[in-house]
Amino acid sequence: MLIAHLHPHKKYHKIQHMEYSIEIKNLTKKFGDFTAVNDISFNVKKGEVFAFLGPNGAGKTTTIKMLTTILKPSLGEVFLHGHNVIENPHQTRKSFGIVFQDPSLDNELTAYENMQFHAILYGLKKEVYQQRIISLLALVELSDRKDSYVKNFSGGMKRRLEIARGLLHNPKVLFLDEPTIGLDPQTRNHIWAYINNLNQQENVTIFFTTHHMEEVERMAKMVAIIDHGKILITGTIEEIIKKAGTKNLEDAFISLTGSNIREEAGNVSKNQMRISNKLMR
Amino acid sequence: MIAIYILWLRQLKRFIRKKTSIVGALGQPIIFLLAIGFGFGPVYAKAGGGNYIQFLAPGIIVMSVLFTSIFTGLEIIWDKQFGFLKETFVAPVFRFEILLGKTLGGATVAMIQGILVFLITLVAGFQPHLASLPLAFLFLFLVAILSSALGAAIAARLDDMQGFPLIFNFLVQPLFYLSGAIFPIKNLPPVLDVITKINPFSYGVDGLRFAFSGVNVFPPVLSLGVLCTATLIVLAFGTYQFSKVQL
C-alpha cells in the first residue's frame, strides 16, 4: 500500500501510480455522539487538482483540519507525501500549505509582517522571503498596501493576502478551504490562473473545497462529494455527471446531496455542533 | 529557534502599537501607590514598620509585571478566536517553541511595563539600592516568565473569554494579594501563613524587596530556586497543555 513513502524525494515529472500525495484510510471524527466525518477513504495523486465538495456542515473543514494536523482523528490514518500525519505531524507540516476557510491573519500587523511571520516560521531565509513576499503581494495586487495594517483591509483583500501567504513556502500540497469566498470574479480568475500555473509548473497537488461548481469544472481533475460525514462519490467530473444522470455538475451535486438547505456547522464549536446535530434529527 | 524570535517579536510589536493600553495599565499601580501607599503609610509607620512606600513599591512593581504577563499569555484565547493560532499551529514549529516564544514575548512586554512602574515609584519617593538593580531585574524577569507561562498554559485549553473572571478573581488576584506585596508576611494567621509560603510569587516579591532594600524574609537563594522551579513546572505543564490543543 505504502510503496510511495519509500521515495519521498523522488522527482515526479509525471504522475506515477502508487505515488499518492494524500492517502486517507477510514478517517473518522466524532464530537461526543456526533460523527462529523464517518469512515472516509480516498487517495489524491501527486500533482492532481482535487475538489472536495459537499453542502455546508458535510464534514469538509473537519476533514481538512485532520489532514493538516490541527485536529486529531477519532479513527483512521492519513498520509501526506508519505508522512503519517498523526504520528509525525512535524514532518507533515513542512510539506503542505493551507488557506483556511476562516480568517487567520494578525490584524495588528501589516500585510508584509504577516507574510514575514509565516516565512520565518517555515524557516525561509531572508534573501529568499523578501523577494518572494514582494512578488506574491504583486500577484494578489496588494503591493501598494504592503505596509498597511491588516485591520484596515476589506474582506477580499484579507482573502488575497491569505492566499499569497499560503503559497509563500512553496508547499507540495496546497489545501484551499473555500479560497475564493467573498472575492470578485476578476480576483477569482486571477487566483485560479496562478494556482493552475503552480500546479502545472511545479506539480503542486491542489486540494480544494468550493461551492462554485464552475470553478470545479474548470480546475479539478478529480472530485469527491461528501455529505453527513460520508463520501457519496469520487471520480472525474464526467464520471460523476454520468453516474448522477444529469446535465452538469451542479445538477449532479444537488441530485446526490438533496435539495434541503443545511445549517452551517462547519467551524462552530463542538457544543454548537451537537446542537445542530439535534436540530437535524 | 528563529521561530521563537518571530513569536517574541510579534508580541512586542503588538504591545508597542497599543499605546493606550500601556498607559491604561499604569492606572492601577498609580492608584495603589496613592490610595494604599500613602493611605496606609501613617498606620504602617506608627506600627513600627517604617516607610510604607519603601515596603510597597516592590510589591506594586511585581503586580504590574504579574498582571501584564498573565494577560499577554491569555491573549492566546484571542489568537484562537481570530484564527491566528491555526496559522501558527500548522507551521513546522514545535508546540514547545510556540509556548516559549509566547512566554518570552509576554515576559518582555511585562518587563517594559514593570520598568515604567518602577520609574513611577521613584517619583512617589521610593529609594532603591541602585547597585543591586541587576539582581532586582533578575527577580522581576523570573516573575515575568513564570506568570507569562502560566497565562499561556491556562489559555491553551480555553475557547473564549468567558472563563476570564474566574481566572482573574480566583487565580490572578489571590496570587498577588497573598504574596506579601502589600503586607509583611511575618506573624500571619496559620492559614494565610501557609498560603503565602506556597505562593511562588511571595518569593518574587521578597527577592525583589531584598534586591531593592536589603530586607527579606526568605533567603534570596531560596527565592531564586523557588521561582526557577515553579517556572520549569509551569512550562512543562504548558507544553503538555499545548500538545493537547485541537482547533
Short mmCIF file of C-alpha atoms in Angstrom, two decimals:
data_model
loop_
_atom_site.label_atom_id
_atom_site.label_comp_id
_atom_site.label_asym_id
_atom_site.label_seq_id
_atom_site.Cartn_x
_atom_site.Cartn_y
_atom_site.Cartn_z
CA MET A 1 0.00 0.00 0.00
CA LEU A 2 2.61 2.49 1.04
CA ILE A 3 5.31 1.99 -1.55
CA ALA A 4 5.11 5.70 -2.33
CA HIS A 5 6.65 6.52 1.03
CA LEU A 6 9.91 4.88 0.15
CA HIS A 7 10.71 7.64 -2.31
CA PRO A 8 9.81 10.88 -0.62
CA HIS A 9 12.43 12.88 -2.51
CA LYS A 10 11.89 11.37 -5.90
CA LYS A 11 11.37 13.86 -8.72
CA TYR A 12 7.91 13.45 -10.10
CA HIS A 13 7.80 14.76 -13.64
CA LYS A 14 4.84 12.56 -14.30
CA ILE A 15 2.11 11.29 -12.07
CA GLN A 16 3.10 7.79 -11.11
CA HIS A 17 0.80 5.10 -9.92
CA MET A 18 1.01 4.38 -6.22
CA GLU A 19 2.55 7.77 -5.76
CA TYR A 20 -0.05 9.49 -3.73
CA SER A 21 0.10 12.93 -2.29
CA ILE A 22 -2.71 12.29 0.17
CA GLU A 23 -3.87 8.90 1.40
CA ILE A 24 -6.89 8.75 3.65
CA LYS A 25 -7.92 5.47 5.24
CA ASN A 26 -11.04 5.01 7.33
CA LEU A 27 -10.80 8.52 8.65
CA THR A 28 -13.39 9.25 11.35
CA LYS A 29 -14.03 12.16 13.67
CA LYS A 30 -16.57 12.12 16.47
CA PHE A 31 -17.54 15.04 18.68
CA GLY A 32 -19.32 13.36 21.56
CA ASP A 33 -22.06 11.34 19.91
CA PHE A 34 -21.97 13.39 16.71
CA THR A 35 -19.96 11.86 13.89
CA ALA A 36 -18.68 14.74 11.77
CA VAL A 37 -16.58 12.55 9.48
CA ASN A 38 -17.62 8.95 9.16
CA ASP A 39 -15.11 6.38 7.91
CA ILE A 40 -13.92 8.05 4.72
CA SER A 41 -11.17 6.66 2.50
CA PHE A 42 -9.71 8.02 -0.71
CA ASN A 43 -6.39 8.95 -2.29
CA VAL A 44 -5.16 12.00 -4.11
CA LYS A 45 -2.37 11.55 -6.63
CA LYS A 46 0.67 13.77 -6.69
CA GLY A 47 0.16 16.78 -8.86
CA GLU A 48 -3.59 16.30 -9.02
CA VAL A 49 -6.17 19.04 -8.64
CA PHE A 50 -8.77 17.55 -6.34
CA ALA A 51 -12.10 19.14 -5.49
CA PHE A 52 -13.65 18.15 -2.19
CA LEU A 53 -17.30 19.10 -2.37
CA GLY A 54 -20.27 18.96 -0.06
CA PRO A 55 -23.05 21.07 1.40
CA ASN A 56 -22.45 23.23 4.48
CA GLY A 57 -21.71 21.12 7.53
CA ALA A 58 -20.96 18.00 5.49
CA GLY A 59 -17.56 17.47 7.12
CA LYS A 60 -15.23 19.18 4.65
CA THR A 61 -13.50 21.53 7.06
CA THR A 62 -13.28 18.87 9.78
CA THR A 63 -11.57 16.59 7.25
CA ILE A 64 -9.15 19.32 6.20
CA LYS A 65 -8.32 20.03 9.84
CA MET A 66 -7.42 16.38 10.34
CA LEU A 67 -5.34 16.33 7.16
CA THR A 68 -3.44 19.39 8.32
CA THR A 69 -2.54 18.16 11.84
CA ILE A 70 -4.67 20.54 13.90
CA LEU A 71 -7.42 18.08 14.76
CA LYS A 72 -6.83 14.54 15.93
CA PRO A 73 -8.92 11.89 14.18
CA SER A 74 -11.01 9.55 16.31
CA LEU A 75 -10.07 6.69 13.99
CA GLY A 76 -8.21 6.07 10.79
CA GLU A 77 -4.98 7.04 9.11
CA VAL A 78 -3.73 9.85 6.92
CA PHE A 79 -0.52 10.06 4.94
CA LEU A 80 0.65 13.28 3.38
CA HIS A 81 3.56 12.88 0.99
CA GLY A 82 4.41 9.72 2.83
CA HIS A 83 4.33 11.28 6.29
CA ASN A 84 1.99 9.78 8.81
CA VAL A 85 0.01 12.85 9.80
CA ILE A 86 -0.97 11.56 13.22
CA GLU A 87 2.34 10.07 14.25
CA ASN A 88 4.62 12.58 12.61
CA PRO A 89 2.83 15.93 12.47
CA HIS A 90 6.03 17.98 12.48
CA GLN A 91 7.42 16.48 9.25
CA THR A 92 3.97 16.66 7.68
CA ARG A 93 3.67 20.38 8.34
CA LYS A 94 6.66 21.18 6.13
CA SER A 95 5.01 19.67 3.09
CA PHE A 96 1.71 21.49 2.90
CA GLY A 97 0.32 24.99 2.71
CA ILE A 98 -3.20 25.95 3.64
CA VAL A 99 -5.70 28.72 3.13
CA PHE A 100 -8.25 28.34 5.89
CA GLN A 101 -11.93 28.91 5.46
CA ASP A 102 -11.96 31.46 8.29
CA PRO A 103 -9.65 34.44 8.60
CA SER A 104 -6.31 33.64 10.20
CA LEU A 105 -4.34 36.87 9.91
CA ASP A 106 -2.98 39.06 12.68
CA ASN A 107 -4.93 42.28 12.28
CA GLU A 108 -2.43 44.24 14.34
CA LEU A 109 0.38 43.50 11.92
CA THR A 110 0.93 44.83 8.40
CA ALA A 111 0.49 42.72 5.29
CA TYR A 112 4.26 42.39 4.97
CA GLU A 113 4.66 41.46 8.63
CA ASN A 114 2.03 38.74 8.34
CA MET A 115 3.93 37.30 5.38
CA GLN A 116 7.26 37.64 7.16
CA PHE A 117 5.94 35.89 10.25
CA HIS A 118 4.86 32.98 8.08
CA ALA A 119 8.16 32.88 6.17
CA ILE A 120 10.22 32.73 9.33
CA LEU A 121 8.01 30.07 10.92
CA TYR A 122 8.65 27.98 7.80
CA GLY A 123 12.38 28.55 8.05
CA LEU A 124 12.84 30.65 4.89
CA LYS A 125 15.99 32.74 4.61
CA LYS A 126 15.70 36.49 4.45
CA GLU A 127 17.11 36.77 0.89
CA VAL A 128 14.54 34.25 -0.24
CA TYR A 129 11.45 35.52 1.52
CA GLN A 130 11.96 39.23 0.90
CA GLN A 131 11.89 38.63 -2.84
CA ARG A 132 9.07 36.15 -2.70
CA ILE A 133 6.84 38.29 -0.50
CA ILE A 134 7.19 41.18 -2.93
CA SER A 135 6.25 39.05 -5.92
CA LEU A 136 3.37 37.29 -4.17
CA LEU A 137 1.94 40.59 -2.95
CA ALA A 138 2.15 41.79 -6.53
CA LEU A 139 0.32 38.68 -7.67
CA VAL A 140 -2.62 39.35 -5.36
CA GLU A 141 -2.39 43.08 -6.14
CA LEU A 142 -1.56 44.21 -2.65
CA SER A 143 1.88 45.70 -3.37
CA ASP A 144 0.73 49.22 -2.59
CA ARG A 145 -0.75 48.06 0.73
CA LYS A 146 2.37 46.20 1.81
CA ASP A 147 2.83 48.30 4.95
CA SER A 148 -0.83 48.82 5.84
CA TYR A 149 -2.30 47.18 8.88
CA VAL A 150 -4.45 44.21 8.03
CA LYS A 151 -7.21 45.54 10.29
CA ASN A 152 -7.83 48.22 7.66
CA PHE A 153 -8.24 45.66 4.86
CA SER A 154 -11.54 44.66 3.26
CA GLY A 155 -12.64 41.04 3.37
CA GLY A 156 -11.45 40.44 -0.18
CA MET A 157 -8.04 41.95 0.50
CA LYS A 158 -7.59 39.75 3.55
CA ARG A 159 -8.50 36.72 1.49
CA ARG A 160 -5.96 37.61 -1.17
CA LEU A 161 -3.29 38.09 1.45
CA GLU A 162 -4.06 34.71 2.97
CA ILE A 163 -3.74 33.05 -0.41
CA ALA A 164 -0.41 34.76 -1.02
CA ARG A 165 0.74 33.62 2.41
CA GLY A 166 -0.28 30.00 1.77
CA LEU A 167 1.97 29.97 -1.31
CA LEU A 168 4.96 31.55 0.37
CA HIS A 169 6.87 28.44 1.40
CA ASN A 170 6.39 26.50 -1.87
CA PRO A 171 4.29 23.69 -0.44
CA LYS A 172 3.98 20.31 -2.16
CA VAL A 173 0.30 20.11 -1.30
CA LEU A 174 -1.92 23.15 -1.10
CA PHE A 175 -5.17 22.97 0.84
CA LEU A 176 -7.67 25.64 -0.10
CA ASP A 177 -10.81 25.68 2.01
CA GLU A 178 -13.26 27.82 0.05
CA PRO A 179 -10.43 30.09 -1.08
CA THR A 180 -12.47 32.36 -3.32
CA ILE A 181 -15.20 33.14 -0.81
CA GLY A 182 -16.03 36.84 -0.95
CA LEU A 183 -13.87 37.58 -3.98
CA ASP A 184 -14.96 39.32 -7.17
CA PRO A 185 -14.78 37.41 -10.47
CA GLN A 186 -11.63 39.29 -11.53
CA THR A 187 -9.71 38.27 -8.46
CA ARG A 188 -11.08 34.75 -8.56
CA ASN A 189 -9.90 34.33 -12.12
CA HIS A 190 -6.57 35.77 -11.29
CA ILE A 191 -6.01 33.49 -8.35
CA TRP A 192 -7.19 30.34 -10.07
CA ALA A 193 -4.93 31.12 -13.01
CA TYR A 194 -2.00 31.35 -10.63
CA ILE A 195 -2.94 28.17 -8.81
CA ASN A 196 -3.35 26.40 -12.14
CA ASN A 197 0.07 27.59 -13.17
CA LEU A 198 1.56 26.44 -9.88
CA ASN A 199 0.02 23.03 -10.41
CA GLN A 200 1.26 22.76 -14.00
CA GLN A 201 4.75 24.17 -13.50
CA GLU A 202 5.65 22.89 -10.05
CA ASN A 203 3.37 19.87 -9.85
CA VAL A 204 1.86 21.09 -6.60
CA THR A 205 -1.08 18.97 -5.50
CA ILE A 206 -4.19 21.11 -5.03
CA PHE A 207 -6.92 20.00 -2.64
CA PHE A 208 -9.74 22.49 -2.54
CA THR A 209 -13.32 22.98 -1.45
CA THR A 210 -15.74 25.40 -3.02
CA HIS A 211 -19.42 25.97 -3.64
CA HIS A 212 -18.76 27.36 -7.11
CA MET A 213 -19.25 24.43 -9.48
CA GLU A 214 -17.80 26.34 -12.42
CA GLU A 215 -14.51 26.52 -10.51
CA VAL A 216 -14.59 22.76 -10.15
CA GLU A 217 -15.37 22.23 -13.83
CA ARG A 218 -12.54 24.49 -14.83
CA MET A 219 -9.91 23.32 -12.38
CA ALA A 220 -10.48 19.88 -10.94
CA LYS A 221 -9.32 16.62 -12.34
CA MET A 222 -10.88 14.53 -9.62
CA VAL A 223 -13.85 15.20 -7.38
CA ALA A 224 -15.14 13.70 -4.15
CA ILE A 225 -18.52 14.62 -2.73
CA ILE A 226 -19.07 14.30 1.00
CA ASP A 227 -22.33 14.62 2.92
CA HIS A 228 -23.21 13.87 6.53
CA GLY A 229 -19.60 12.81 7.01
CA LYS A 230 -19.76 10.11 4.33
CA ILE A 231 -18.18 10.11 0.88
CA LEU A 232 -21.03 9.78 -1.60
CA ILE A 233 -18.96 9.50 -4.75
CA THR A 234 -15.47 10.02 -6.13
CA GLY A 235 -14.42 10.27 -9.74
CA THR A 236 -13.77 12.60 -12.62
CA ILE A 237 -16.35 15.26 -13.37
CA GLU A 238 -17.58 13.26 -16.38
CA GLU A 239 -17.95 10.12 -14.30
CA ILE A 240 -19.93 11.91 -11.65
CA ILE A 241 -22.26 13.58 -14.12
CA LYS A 242 -22.74 10.24 -15.84
CA LYS A 243 -23.48 8.35 -12.63
CA ALA A 244 -25.91 11.00 -11.43
CA GLY A 245 -27.54 11.07 -14.84
CA THR A 246 -27.65 14.86 -15.00
CA LYS A 247 -26.67 17.54 -17.46
CA ASN A 248 -23.96 19.25 -15.42
CA LEU A 249 -22.01 19.07 -12.18
CA GLU A 250 -24.24 21.44 -10.26
CA ASP A 251 -27.28 19.29 -11.02
CA ALA A 252 -25.32 16.18 -10.14
CA PHE A 253 -24.31 17.75 -6.83
CA ILE A 254 -27.89 18.64 -5.95
CA SER A 255 -29.25 15.32 -7.07
CA LEU A 256 -26.68 13.50 -4.91
CA THR A 257 -26.89 15.62 -1.78
CA GLY A 258 -30.59 16.55 -1.92
CA SER A 259 -32.07 19.99 -2.17
CA ASN A 260 -32.53 20.72 1.55
CA ILE A 261 -30.76 23.79 2.86
CA ARG A 262 -28.23 22.97 5.57
CA GLU A 263 -27.32 24.57 8.82
CA GLU A 264 -23.79 25.91 8.65
CA ALA A 265 -21.93 23.86 11.21
CA GLY A 266 -18.52 23.87 9.62
CA ASN A 267 -16.45 25.79 12.11
CA VAL A 268 -18.60 26.05 15.16
CA SER A 269 -17.55 24.68 18.47
CA LYS A 270 -18.24 21.13 19.46
CA ASN A 271 -21.21 22.16 21.55
CA GLN A 272 -22.89 24.05 18.77
CA MET A 273 -22.19 21.11 16.54
CA ARG A 274 -24.10 18.86 18.86
CA ILE A 275 -26.96 21.31 18.96
CA SER A 276 -27.18 21.50 15.21
CA ASN A 277 -26.97 17.73 15.14
CA LYS A 278 -30.01 17.55 17.37
CA LEU A 279 -31.85 20.00 15.15
CA MET A 280 -31.15 17.87 12.14
CA ARG A 281 -32.59 14.72 13.70
CA MET B 1 14.87 28.76 17.40
CA ILE B 2 14.22 31.55 14.92
CA ALA B 3 10.51 30.71 15.33
CA ILE B 4 10.77 31.71 18.99
CA TYR B 5 12.28 35.01 17.90
CA ILE B 6 9.49 35.88 15.48
CA LEU B 7 6.80 34.93 18.02
CA TRP B 8 8.56 37.13 20.56
CA LEU B 9 8.84 39.98 18.06
CA ARG B 10 5.15 39.77 17.18
CA GLN B 11 4.22 40.10 20.84
CA LEU B 12 6.47 43.08 21.23
CA LYS B 13 5.12 44.84 18.13
CA ARG B 14 1.54 44.30 19.23
CA PHE B 15 2.37 45.75 22.64
CA ILE B 16 4.19 48.83 21.41
CA ARG B 17 1.37 49.62 18.97
CA LYS B 18 -1.25 49.65 21.69
CA LYS B 19 -0.14 52.84 23.36
CA THR B 20 -3.43 53.47 25.11
CA SER B 21 -3.28 50.12 26.85
CA ILE B 22 0.29 50.78 28.00
CA VAL B 23 -0.87 54.00 29.63
CA GLY B 24 -4.06 52.31 30.84
CA ALA B 25 -2.12 49.59 32.59
CA LEU B 26 -0.27 52.23 34.61
CA GLY B 27 -3.52 53.35 36.22
CA GLN B 28 -3.83 50.53 38.70
CA PRO B 29 -0.28 50.75 40.11
CA ILE B 30 -0.65 54.51 40.45
CA ILE B 31 -3.90 54.10 42.39
CA PHE B 32 -2.25 51.50 44.60
CA LEU B 33 0.65 53.81 45.33
CA LEU B 34 -1.64 56.73 46.07
CA ALA B 35 -4.51 55.08 47.92
CA ILE B 36 -2.81 52.21 49.68
CA GLY B 37 0.74 53.56 49.78
CA PHE B 38 0.00 56.99 51.10
CA GLY B 39 -3.28 55.94 52.76
CA PHE B 40 -1.79 53.23 54.94
CA GLY B 41 1.57 54.97 55.26
CA PRO B 42 0.88 56.65 58.62
CA VAL B 43 -0.61 53.48 60.16
CA TYR B 44 2.35 51.42 58.93
CA ALA B 45 4.83 53.92 60.35
CA LYS B 46 3.00 54.03 63.68
CA ALA B 47 3.11 50.21 63.88
CA GLY B 48 6.87 50.47 63.63
CA GLY B 49 7.16 49.26 60.03
CA GLY B 50 8.95 52.35 58.79
CA ASN B 51 8.40 53.88 55.36
CA TYR B 52 5.45 52.10 53.72
CA ILE B 53 6.24 53.29 50.17
CA GLN B 54 9.65 51.69 50.59
CA PHE B 55 7.90 48.44 51.52
CA LEU B 56 5.09 48.65 49.00
CA ALA B 57 6.96 49.71 45.84
CA PRO B 58 8.46 46.26 45.03
CA GLY B 59 5.01 44.74 45.55
CA ILE B 60 3.44 47.23 43.12
CA ILE B 61 6.12 46.55 40.52
CA VAL B 62 5.53 42.81 40.85
CA MET B 63 1.81 43.47 40.50
CA SER B 64 2.18 45.24 37.18
CA VAL B 65 4.54 42.55 35.86
CA LEU B 66 2.27 39.75 37.07
CA PHE B 67 -0.89 41.21 35.56
CA THR B 68 0.68 42.24 32.26
CA SER B 69 2.35 38.85 31.83
CA ILE B 70 -0.71 36.78 32.59
CA PHE B 71 -2.87 38.88 30.28
CA THR B 72 -0.38 38.63 27.46
CA GLY B 73 -0.34 34.88 27.95
CA LEU B 74 -4.13 34.84 27.91
CA GLU B 75 -4.06 36.62 24.54
CA ILE B 76 -3.74 33.14 23.07
CA ILE B 77 -7.51 32.94 23.53
CA TRP B 78 -7.85 35.88 21.13
CA ASP B 79 -5.45 34.24 18.72
CA LYS B 80 -7.70 31.22 18.83
CA GLN B 81 -10.85 33.22 18.24
CA PHE B 82 -9.39 35.31 15.44
CA GLY B 83 -7.94 32.21 13.81
CA PHE B 84 -4.30 33.24 14.06
CA LEU B 85 -3.40 30.30 16.27
CA LYS B 86 -4.26 27.95 13.39
CA GLU B 87 -1.66 29.68 11.25
CA THR B 88 0.92 29.11 13.97
CA PHE B 89 -0.12 25.53 14.66
CA VAL B 90 0.06 24.27 11.06
CA ALA B 91 3.60 25.61 10.70
CA PRO B 92 6.53 23.24 11.17
CA VAL B 93 7.28 24.56 14.62
CA PHE B 94 7.19 22.53 17.81
CA ARG B 95 4.46 23.42 20.25
CA PHE B 96 7.13 23.93 22.88
CA GLU B 97 8.73 26.62 20.72
CA ILE B 98 5.37 28.35 20.34
CA LEU B 99 4.90 28.30 24.10
CA LEU B 100 8.40 29.60 24.67
CA GLY B 101 8.04 32.38 22.09
CA LYS B 102 4.75 33.44 23.61
CA THR B 103 6.16 33.27 27.13
CA LEU B 104 9.27 35.27 26.33
CA GLY B 105 7.21 37.82 24.41
CA GLY B 106 4.79 38.22 27.29
CA ALA B 107 7.65 38.46 29.78
CA THR B 108 9.47 41.12 27.77
CA VAL B 109 6.34 43.19 27.43
CA ALA B 110 5.70 42.87 31.17
CA MET B 111 9.27 43.90 31.94
CA ILE B 112 8.78 47.12 29.97
CA GLN B 113 5.59 47.77 31.88
CA GLY B 114 7.33 46.91 35.16
CA ILE B 115 10.17 49.33 34.43
CA LEU B 116 7.66 52.11 33.76
CA VAL B 117 6.02 51.41 37.11
CA PHE B 118 9.45 51.33 38.75
CA LEU B 119 10.07 54.85 37.44
CA ILE B 120 6.72 55.97 38.84
CA THR B 121 7.57 54.56 42.28
CA LEU B 122 10.74 56.66 42.18
CA VAL B 123 8.58 59.74 41.71
CA ALA B 124 6.43 58.59 44.65
CA GLY B 125 9.51 58.60 46.87
CA PHE B 126 10.82 55.05 46.59
CA GLN B 127 14.58 54.91 47.23
CA PRO B 128 16.06 51.62 45.98
CA HIS B 129 19.67 50.48 46.21
CA LEU B 130 20.70 51.14 42.63
CA ALA B 131 23.78 48.91 42.98
CA SER B 132 21.63 45.80 43.09
CA LEU B 133 19.46 46.81 40.16
CA PRO B 134 20.66 43.85 38.05
CA LEU B 135 19.59 41.42 40.79
CA ALA B 136 16.24 43.18 41.01
CA PHE B 137 15.77 42.81 37.27
CA LEU B 138 16.64 39.14 37.50
CA PHE B 139 13.91 38.57 40.11
CA LEU B 140 11.47 40.64 38.10
CA PHE B 141 12.26 38.73 34.93
CA LEU B 142 11.67 35.39 36.67
CA VAL B 143 8.32 36.67 37.92
CA ALA B 144 7.51 37.78 34.36
CA ILE B 145 8.44 34.43 32.80
CA LEU B 146 6.54 32.48 35.43
CA SER B 147 3.33 34.46 35.08
CA SER B 148 3.51 34.66 31.30
CA ALA B 149 3.94 30.89 31.03
CA LEU B 150 1.10 30.46 33.50
CA GLY B 151 -1.22 32.65 31.40
CA ALA B 152 -0.30 30.78 28.22
CA ALA B 153 -0.76 27.38 29.84
CA ILE B 154 -4.21 28.32 31.11
CA ALA B 155 -5.26 29.93 27.83
CA ALA B 156 -4.26 26.88 25.81
CA ARG B 157 -7.38 25.00 26.84
CA LEU B 158 -9.88 27.85 26.97
CA ASP B 159 -12.05 28.58 23.95
CA ASP B 160 -13.34 32.00 24.88
CA MET B 161 -13.00 34.81 27.39
CA GLN B 162 -15.96 33.63 29.47
CA GLY B 163 -13.67 31.92 31.95
CA PHE B 164 -11.76 35.14 32.34
CA PRO B 165 -13.44 36.50 35.54
CA LEU B 166 -12.86 33.12 37.13
CA ILE B 167 -9.15 33.23 36.32
CA PHE B 168 -8.82 36.83 37.35
CA ASN B 169 -10.69 36.61 40.65
CA PHE B 170 -9.67 33.15 41.78
CA LEU B 171 -6.13 32.95 40.49
CA VAL B 172 -4.52 36.24 39.50
CA GLN B 173 -5.87 38.36 42.35
CA PRO B 174 -5.07 35.82 45.12
CA LEU B 175 -1.59 35.28 43.66
CA PHE B 176 -0.99 38.99 44.02
CA TYR B 177 -2.76 39.82 47.31
CA LEU B 178 -1.38 36.75 49.09
CA SER B 179 2.20 37.29 48.02
CA GLY B 180 3.26 39.75 50.69
CA ALA B 181 3.11 42.53 48.13
CA ILE B 182 1.03 44.83 50.32
CA PHE B 183 1.59 43.48 53.83
CA PRO B 184 4.50 41.79 55.61
CA ILE B 185 4.21 38.01 55.66
CA LYS B 186 5.56 37.65 59.16
CA ASN B 187 3.28 36.77 62.13
CA LEU B 188 0.31 35.90 59.92
CA PRO B 189 -2.60 33.65 60.93
CA PRO B 190 -1.65 29.99 60.19
CA VAL B 191 -3.84 29.55 57.06
CA LEU B 192 -2.56 32.75 55.49
CA ASP B 193 0.96 31.82 56.51
CA VAL B 194 0.76 28.52 54.61
CA ILE B 195 -0.84 30.12 51.55
CA THR B 196 1.76 32.85 51.28
CA LYS B 197 4.54 30.30 51.65
CA ILE B 198 3.30 28.06 48.84
CA ASN B 199 2.65 31.03 46.57
CA PRO B 200 5.74 31.28 44.34
CA PHE B 201 5.12 34.99 43.81
CA SER B 202 5.81 35.58 47.53
CA TYR B 203 9.38 34.63 46.72
CA GLY B 204 9.40 37.04 43.79
CA VAL B 205 8.19 39.93 45.93
CA ASP B 206 10.58 39.02 48.73
CA GLY B 207 13.51 38.65 46.35
CA LEU B 208 12.77 41.99 44.75
CA ARG B 209 12.47 43.65 48.14
CA PHE B 210 15.82 42.16 49.12
CA ALA B 211 17.46 43.48 45.94
CA PHE B 212 15.96 46.94 46.35
CA SER B 213 16.08 47.49 50.11
CA GLY B 214 18.09 44.64 51.61
CA VAL B 215 15.06 43.45 53.59
CA ASN B 216 13.95 39.85 53.25
CA VAL B 217 12.03 37.00 54.86
CA PHE B 218 13.33 34.15 52.71
CA PRO B 219 16.99 33.58 51.84
CA PRO B 220 17.44 35.11 48.33
CA VAL B 221 18.92 31.87 47.01
CA LEU B 222 15.78 30.04 48.12
CA SER B 223 13.65 32.65 46.36
CA LEU B 224 15.61 32.21 43.14
CA GLY B 225 15.31 28.45 43.44
CA VAL B 226 11.56 28.53 44.05
CA LEU B 227 10.95 30.88 41.11
CA CYS B 228 13.06 28.79 38.73
CA THR B 229 11.47 25.54 39.83
CA ALA B 230 7.95 26.94 39.58
CA THR B 231 8.74 28.28 36.09
CA LEU B 232 10.01 24.90 34.92
CA ILE B 233 6.91 23.17 36.30
CA VAL B 234 4.58 25.64 34.62
CA LEU B 235 6.47 25.37 31.31
CA ALA B 236 6.22 21.58 31.45
CA PHE B 237 2.51 21.87 32.23
CA GLY B 238 2.10 24.41 29.43
CA THR B 239 3.89 22.17 26.93
CA TYR B 240 1.53 19.36 27.85
CA GLN B 241 -1.47 21.66 27.52
CA PHE B 242 -0.28 22.93 24.14
CA SER B 243 0.21 19.39 22.86
CA LYS B 244 -3.46 18.74 23.61
CA VAL B 245 -4.83 21.76 21.77
CA GLN B 246 -7.25 20.90 18.97
CA LEU B 247 -8.53 23.59 16.69
#
